[in-house]
């Protein structure tokens, strides 16, 4: 009987692991590189593949995921805090994508008492078993609040452009995170490239620098070309993968999920996003 009980526990554990969403944070070293636009269109590319995705806007004070989707931020994390509701109550829907708007309420989240933070973590745990992907669109830089999530997720996408300052800031971001957690998994995206040669050179340069100075392997996800149709989509408040699905930029973004799955096979994922988030939000609160 003991052997049967142990076998059942193992089966339940593996079933929970299989049902657990992949957690991804999308970051940039500096603003203005197209990070949020990439986040929205990448999430929609996953939806087009039949995945259930929740996109969480964590850009404090600058959240604009809803704008790119052509929607209104009818509910935000501030409503979650003030109305004592569930996270599922503030989830909004657009084009098959579920998302949570951030805004100024996010800064208040870190000031909650332990009981309210525990409630937040319980609700996050429920979402983790509901979705295939939890994607966090982070603010630029490495503020203390963002680090709680960056050190908890299984994978970090770093978005840069060919501009020297963007490349330097992307490297600095990875260096800072690596100093705190040597085992974090990084994936590189180069946005607004003039051609494939430029993009490959930028990504290879970053990959080589991280390997040489941080002793880490990073995975290249791909390059996204400079494309006038993206500007048209932004002005129309429509995601480019929906408004112009045959454009170069849309096709490039739609290849990223396949590149990610290939890279993911070569890394060790953290066991449980929620457990790690609980550690950083509660046990190590205020240490950054």
XYZ file of C-alpha atoms in Angstrom:
288
model
C 0.000 0.000 0.000
C 2.868 2.350 0.852
C 4.424 1.756 -2.575
C 1.088 2.452 -4.263
C 0.647 5.682 -2.271
C 4.159 6.812 -3.162
C 3.551 6.014 -6.816
C 0.316 8.037 -6.752
C 2.074 11.011 -5.180
C 4.727 10.942 -7.903
C 2.069 10.787 -10.635
C 0.211 13.732 -9.099
C 3.453 15.708 -8.801
C 4.355 15.141 -12.450
C 0.801 15.967 -13.525
C 1.008 19.281 -11.661
C 4.369 20.036 -13.244
C 2.985 19.328 -16.715
C 0.020 21.623 -16.052
C 2.202 24.424 -14.728
C 2.520 27.432 -17.009
C 5.871 28.428 -18.431
C 6.843 31.757 -16.865
C 8.617 34.333 -19.034
C 9.731 37.881 -18.253
C 10.420 40.189 -21.191
C 12.923 42.931 -20.407
C 15.148 45.555 -21.964
C 18.091 47.452 -20.575
C 16.575 50.762 -21.702
C 13.260 52.097 -22.892
C 12.291 52.679 -26.496
C 13.435 49.372 -27.995
C 9.938 48.058 -28.737
C 9.738 45.661 -25.797
C 6.014 45.967 -25.093
C 5.100 45.758 -28.757
C 7.142 42.576 -28.969
C 5.522 41.209 -25.785
C 1.995 41.687 -27.120
C 2.701 40.257 -30.562
C 4.718 37.334 -29.192
C 1.850 36.491 -26.821
C -0.625 36.645 -29.711
C 1.622 34.383 -31.794
C 1.315 31.794 -29.025
C -2.460 32.249 -28.980
C -2.507 31.616 -32.733
C -0.832 28.280 -32.001
C -3.646 27.316 -29.655
C -1.880 28.205 -26.402
C -3.638 29.777 -23.452
C -1.670 32.873 -22.504
C -1.877 35.500 -19.757
C 0.111 38.682 -20.393
C 0.789 40.656 -17.218
C 1.703 44.324 -17.701
C 4.319 45.087 -15.032
C 5.503 48.426 -16.371
C 4.888 50.720 -13.398
C 3.275 53.980 -14.447
C 3.892 53.321 -18.156
C 1.768 50.261 -18.841
C 0.420 50.351 -22.387
C -0.323 46.743 -23.316
C -4.002 47.657 -23.650
C -3.185 50.461 -26.098
C -1.344 48.128 -28.469
C -4.330 45.787 -28.288
C -6.676 48.667 -29.089
C -8.515 48.178 -25.795
C -9.292 50.093 -22.610
C -7.690 49.447 -19.235
C -11.058 48.935 -17.570
C -9.517 47.019 -14.658
C -5.957 47.256 -13.364
C -3.910 45.830 -10.528
C -5.007 48.878 -8.503
C -8.569 47.513 -8.581
C -7.281 44.197 -7.272
C -5.713 45.975 -4.322
C -8.578 48.318 -3.467
C -11.569 46.079 -4.194
C -10.289 42.921 -2.484
C -11.183 40.824 -5.526
C -9.489 37.911 -7.286
C -6.864 38.355 -9.992
C -9.243 36.555 -12.332
C -11.705 39.418 -11.820
C -9.322 41.943 -13.389
C -8.271 39.795 -16.354
C -9.309 41.384 -19.635
C -9.613 39.728 -23.027
C -8.630 40.807 -26.528
C -8.133 38.757 -29.706
C -8.084 35.530 -27.676
C -5.368 36.879 -25.352
C -5.946 37.342 -21.627
C -4.085 40.227 -19.997
C -3.827 42.185 -16.757
C -3.187 45.904 -16.956
C -0.601 47.322 -14.593
C -0.257 51.047 -14.121
C 0.368 52.901 -10.891
C -1.207 50.218 -8.716
C 1.831 48.004 -9.158
C 3.987 50.201 -6.957
C 1.424 49.711 -4.193
C 1.699 45.929 -4.487
C 5.121 45.879 -2.844
C 3.767 47.828 0.142
C 1.064 45.308 0.999
C 1.210 43.479 4.300
C 2.090 39.793 4.399
C -1.549 38.616 4.458
C -2.408 40.495 1.283
C 0.760 39.336 -0.419
C -0.141 35.765 0.492
C -3.531 36.330 -1.153
C -1.779 37.613 -4.283
C 0.453 34.529 -4.346
C -2.507 32.163 -3.930
C -4.258 33.781 -6.859
C -1.076 33.642 -8.953
C -0.736 29.950 -8.138
C -4.246 29.346 -9.439
C -3.402 31.148 -12.688
C -0.264 29.061 -13.061
C -2.349 25.922 -13.477
C -4.862 27.638 -15.774
C -2.529 28.890 -18.508
C 0.174 27.482 -20.749
C 2.208 30.688 -20.500
C 2.472 33.504 -17.969
C 4.268 36.381 -19.684
C 5.394 39.450 -17.750
C 6.072 42.625 -19.691
C 8.581 44.317 -17.407
C 9.526 47.970 -17.148
C 12.906 49.081 -18.437
C 15.837 48.836 -16.059
C 16.300 46.815 -12.881
C 14.217 48.373 -10.130
C 13.828 46.439 -6.910
C 10.189 45.587 -7.635
C 11.038 44.064 -11.013
C 13.830 41.951 -9.569
C 11.355 39.992 -7.457
C 9.796 38.677 -10.656
C 13.002 38.440 -12.710
C 14.575 36.145 -10.137
C 11.438 34.000 -9.970
C 10.542 33.312 -13.597
C 11.934 30.359 -15.523
C 13.013 32.344 -18.585
C 14.013 35.928 -19.394
C 13.755 37.386 -22.896
C 16.108 40.336 -23.397
C 15.056 42.709 -26.187
C 17.636 45.061 -27.697
C 18.247 47.008 -30.897
C 21.464 47.529 -32.873
C 22.050 50.877 -31.130
C 25.255 50.755 -29.023
C 23.499 52.092 -25.915
C 20.760 49.462 -26.186
C 23.354 46.680 -26.555
C 25.366 47.952 -23.573
C 22.266 48.270 -21.406
C 21.065 44.781 -22.389
C 24.411 43.330 -21.329
C 24.343 45.305 -18.062
C 20.871 43.974 -17.319
C 22.008 40.365 -17.802
C 25.135 40.976 -15.743
C 23.164 42.383 -12.836
C 20.666 39.526 -12.816
C 23.453 36.945 -13.141
C 25.216 38.363 -10.086
C 22.034 37.613 -8.147
C 21.224 34.283 -9.806
C 23.840 32.500 -11.910
C 21.272 29.934 -13.086
C 18.793 32.278 -14.769
C 18.035 31.499 -18.428
C 18.420 34.322 -20.978
C 17.122 34.538 -24.550
C 18.063 37.330 -26.956
C 15.897 39.230 -29.438
C 17.260 42.006 -31.646
C 14.562 44.404 -32.792
C 14.584 46.951 -35.641
C 17.429 45.430 -37.642
C 18.130 46.752 -41.144
C 19.041 43.279 -42.399
C 19.827 39.785 -41.120
C 23.577 40.413 -41.176
C 23.274 43.343 -38.764
C 20.995 41.369 -36.465
C 23.233 38.317 -36.365
C 26.294 40.450 -35.592
C 24.539 42.171 -32.682
C 23.216 38.950 -31.179
C 26.485 37.078 -31.599
C 28.399 39.954 -30.021
C 26.118 39.894 -26.983
C 26.207 36.117 -26.749
C 30.018 36.106 -26.898
C 30.328 38.845 -24.253
C 28.011 37.033 -21.838
C 29.905 33.777 -22.327
C 33.314 35.410 -21.874
C 32.637 37.691 -18.930
C 29.671 36.051 -17.178
C 30.449 32.419 -18.039
C 26.884 31.888 -19.207
C 25.342 30.478 -22.354
C 22.471 32.517 -23.740
C 20.065 31.509 -26.465
C 19.363 33.534 -29.595
C 15.649 33.757 -30.375
C 15.803 35.820 -33.520
C 15.792 39.174 -35.266
C 12.901 41.470 -36.072
C 13.331 43.784 -39.068
C 12.615 47.478 -39.275
C 9.238 47.530 -41.018
C 6.913 50.426 -41.861
C 3.871 48.214 -41.340
C 4.641 48.107 -37.613
C 4.214 51.882 -37.381
C 0.921 51.594 -39.277
C -0.279 48.943 -36.844
C 0.715 51.035 -33.819
C -1.079 54.110 -35.157
C -4.179 51.984 -35.772
C -3.822 50.444 -32.270
C -3.721 46.962 -33.741
C -1.160 44.200 -33.096
C 0.947 43.779 -36.224
C 0.621 39.975 -36.297
C -3.133 40.488 -36.696
C -3.244 43.650 -38.794
C -0.453 42.682 -41.201
C 0.144 38.929 -40.761
C 2.127 38.642 -44.013
C 4.512 41.491 -43.211
C 8.193 40.817 -42.558
C 7.932 41.923 -38.950
C 4.908 39.708 -38.245
C 6.542 36.660 -39.815
C 9.722 37.252 -37.811
C 7.811 37.459 -34.520
C 5.814 34.327 -35.374
C 9.055 32.306 -35.602
C 10.059 33.218 -32.032
C 7.872 30.580 -30.301
C 9.615 27.833 -32.295
C 13.061 29.240 -31.478
C 12.109 29.398 -27.806
C 11.016 25.770 -27.704
C 14.323 24.734 -29.271
C 16.315 26.775 -26.741
C 14.186 25.616 -23.822
C 15.198 22.022 -24.421
C 18.783 22.935 -23.510
C 18.168 24.629 -20.156
C 17.175 23.616 -16.664
C 13.924 25.295 -15.665
C 13.367 26.423 -12.089
C 11.101 23.977 -10.304
C 8.250 26.290 -9.363
C 7.740 29.932 -10.274
C 5.291 30.568 -7.418
C 7.575 29.059 -4.793
C 10.425 31.278 -5.959
C 8.165 34.338 -6.107
C 6.973 33.634 -2.578
C 10.588 33.530 -1.441
C 11.435 36.888 -2.973
C 8.194 38.682 -2.085
C 8.018 37.484 1.503
C 11.167 35.819 2.810
C 13.602 38.283 1.187
C 11.386 41.320 1.087
C 13.307 44.576 0.932
C 16.725 42.987 0.397
C 17.371 44.558 -3.048
